[in-house]
Amino acid sequence: MHSASKRAQVLVVGAGPVGAFAAYRLARMGIDTILIEALPNCPEDMRASTFHPPSIEMLDALELSEALIADGLKAPVYQYRDRRSGQTIELDMTELSEVTPHPYRLQCEQYKLARLASARLDAHPCGTALFSHRLLAFEQDDTGVTVQVETPMAVEQIRCDYMIGADGANSTVRKWTGIGFNGFTWPESFLTLSTAYPIEQHIKGLANVNYVADATEWCVLLRVPTLWRMLVPAPGGTGIDYLSDAYKSGVFDRLVGDGKAVETYHRTLYRVHQRVAETFRQGRVLLAGDAAHLNNPLGGFGMNSGLHDAWNLTGKLEQILIGGEPADPLLDRFDRQRRTISHEFIQSQTIQNKEAMESTDVDGRSLQESKLRALLDDKEARMRHLLAQGMFTSLRREAEIA
């Protein structure tokens, strides 16, 4: 007998956007679900802030989209700018109006989804959200997983049928299983800066989402409701203090002319990886989101692909736990589908996006500009690009994987 102090059909580890989303969907299905998070609240992480249309459709199904849209910013148009040629290429997602009810990107910080979904989970009769609960260890057998959890007061035991590790890049769940995490780390770090400074007054015609190509210092400029978020590369090994006022001022000098006048609210420096777990499944333990795969943020695929992992996996757990279908074929298919997408689409596309942003001149233009200019006169090619960057193509490919 297992003398567990708590019991759930599914335990989700990590209350970021992917874990909270997965746990809330399971509870709404009528599956008893516990979500645990080591921190006292959902982390206020500024990394991801873009929701692609298929993700918004998934949020619709969970009645989460309305609140996030109200708290976010719709961005149907996104721009590719070239620092050297001064050219701007604009793509308009309203061309996808017949494909989706949400032909835009929703700009909204990821922690808003995590907090909304975890609060709704905790209010649901089939859900519990436990903060300041840190995973210590677990072991699985033929009928479930026994998990040791450290709380502020004691070490508790939770017994579950299945466990989802959505506990981020440094996933304890993945490390405990011994699953390899293959790939590479980019030599430079990435620096994220956020500011309320009116950048749009200094750059003519700026959209809410902008990719600025440059071989020396490319940047991404994203608007969220109250702030601009800027992402720039931070070349490694130079001994520069990238979080200093001097470096911040230099970055904004190159953008708006007077960097000293720009006040920032967040400055975050982080290493960027391109990695995929060897498997997303070990028995009754499953991986999703950053615990399963990491990529550079160019294109906004990281959080969204994690939400798509969670959607796929929770759908299969419903077939198993509610529908009584055999687990192994379904969970193996989850692994095949989502791992294939991670390699074929997420990894390859984000690497291509980065290379295009920092490429050297092609007739005075970046590789990105040369490629995208061809789309302006070719509607079919433009639609293919919009469907791929909007993540419709990857979900269609996923559905084909038997």
Short mmCIF file of N, CA, C and O in Angstrom, two decimals, residues 2 11 16 18 26 29 83 101 112 127 143 173 175 180 215 221 233 239 242 249 258 279 284-285 304 323 327 368:
data_model
loop_
_atom_site.label_atom_id
_atom_site.label_comp_id
_atom_site.label_asym_id
_atom_site.label_seq_id
_atom_site.Cartn_x
_atom_site.Cartn_y
_atom_site.Cartn_z
N HIS A 2 0.41 2.28 -0.68
CA HIS A 2 1.11 3.56 -0.70
C HIS A 2 0.42 4.50 0.28
O HIS A 2 -0.75 4.81 0.13
N LEU A 11 -0.43 14.76 -11.65
CA LEU A 11 0.33 15.79 -10.96
C LEU A 11 1.12 16.55 -12.02
O LEU A 11 1.82 15.95 -12.83
N GLY A 16 4.39 27.54 -14.58
CA GLY A 16 4.55 28.50 -15.67
C GLY A 16 3.33 28.42 -16.58
O GLY A 16 2.35 27.72 -16.26
N VAL A 18 2.80 26.84 -19.37
CA VAL A 18 2.52 25.49 -19.91
C VAL A 18 1.92 24.58 -18.84
O VAL A 18 0.91 23.92 -19.06
N LEU A 26 -6.93 19.78 -17.81
CA LEU A 26 -7.24 18.46 -17.23
C LEU A 26 -8.39 18.56 -16.23
O LEU A 26 -9.30 17.73 -16.23
N MET A 29 -11.69 18.79 -17.77
CA MET A 29 -12.10 17.50 -18.34
C MET A 29 -12.71 16.58 -17.28
O MET A 29 -13.23 15.52 -17.60
N ARG A 83 18.44 47.42 -40.71
CA ARG A 83 19.14 48.60 -40.20
C ARG A 83 20.02 49.25 -41.26
O ARG A 83 20.20 50.46 -41.27
N PRO A 101 -10.25 32.53 -36.41
CA PRO A 101 -10.99 33.68 -35.88
C PRO A 101 -10.07 34.72 -35.24
O PRO A 101 -10.51 35.80 -34.85
N LYS A 112 0.84 36.30 -17.12
CA LYS A 112 -0.59 36.60 -16.97
C LYS A 112 -1.43 35.35 -17.24
O LYS A 112 -2.44 35.11 -16.56
N GLY A 127 -9.45 20.59 -9.31
CA GLY A 127 -8.09 21.12 -9.36
C GLY A 127 -7.59 21.66 -8.05
O GLY A 127 -8.35 22.15 -7.21
N THR A 143 1.46 1.00 -11.62
CA THR A 143 0.14 1.62 -11.46
C THR A 143 0.17 3.12 -11.20
O THR A 143 -0.88 3.75 -11.13
N VAL A 173 12.30 17.19 -13.08
CA VAL A 173 11.66 15.96 -13.57
C VAL A 173 12.54 15.30 -14.63
O VAL A 173 12.82 14.11 -14.58
N LYS A 175 15.75 15.76 -15.25
CA LYS A 175 17.05 15.33 -14.70
C LYS A 175 16.89 14.05 -13.89
O LYS A 175 17.73 13.14 -13.96
N GLY A 180 18.32 12.38 -21.69
CA GLY A 180 19.31 13.29 -22.27
C GLY A 180 18.65 14.52 -22.87
O GLY A 180 17.48 14.49 -23.28
N ALA A 215 23.84 42.75 -39.06
CA ALA A 215 24.93 41.82 -38.79
C ALA A 215 25.64 42.16 -37.48
O ALA A 215 26.15 41.28 -36.79
N LEU A 221 11.76 44.25 -31.38
CA LEU A 221 10.99 45.23 -30.61
C LEU A 221 9.54 44.78 -30.56
O LEU A 221 8.88 44.69 -31.60
N PRO A 233 21.26 40.78 -28.97
CA PRO A 233 22.28 39.80 -28.61
C PRO A 233 23.33 40.45 -27.71
O PRO A 233 23.59 41.65 -27.80
N GLY A 239 33.65 40.57 -21.17
CA GLY A 239 33.80 41.23 -19.87
C GLY A 239 32.95 42.47 -19.71
O GLY A 239 33.14 43.27 -18.80
N TYR A 242 26.54 43.80 -19.19
CA TYR A 242 25.39 44.03 -20.07
C TYR A 242 24.17 44.59 -19.34
O TYR A 242 23.26 45.11 -19.97
N SER A 249 22.23 52.36 -22.24
CA SER A 249 22.20 53.64 -22.96
C SER A 249 22.76 53.48 -24.36
O SER A 249 22.23 54.06 -25.32
N ASP A 258 19.00 58.97 -28.06
CA ASP A 258 19.32 59.46 -26.70
C ASP A 258 19.05 58.34 -25.70
O ASP A 258 18.00 58.31 -25.05
N THR A 279 13.61 11.83 -25.26
CA THR A 279 12.22 11.37 -25.31
C THR A 279 11.39 12.27 -24.43
O THR A 279 11.91 12.87 -23.48
N ARG A 284 5.18 6.60 -17.00
CA ARG A 284 4.05 7.47 -16.62
C ARG A 284 4.49 8.91 -16.39
O ARG A 284 3.70 9.73 -15.90
N VAL A 285 5.72 9.21 -16.71
CA VAL A 285 6.26 10.58 -16.53
C VAL A 285 6.44 11.21 -17.91
O VAL A 285 7.10 10.64 -18.79
N ASN A 304 4.60 29.01 -27.10
CA ASN A 304 3.51 28.49 -27.90
C ASN A 304 3.66 27.00 -28.18
O ASN A 304 2.69 26.24 -28.07
N GLY A 323 -11.70 7.98 -21.16
CA GLY A 323 -12.18 7.09 -22.21
C GLY A 323 -11.78 5.64 -22.05
O GLY A 323 -12.28 4.76 -22.76
N ALA A 327 -2.96 3.12 -22.70
CA ALA A 327 -2.08 4.28 -22.52
C ALA A 327 -0.88 4.28 -23.45
O ALA A 327 -0.53 5.31 -24.04
N GLN A 368 17.50 38.23 -44.68
CA GLN A 368 16.08 38.29 -44.31
C GLN A 368 15.31 39.17 -45.29
O GLN A 368 14.26 38.78 -45.80
#
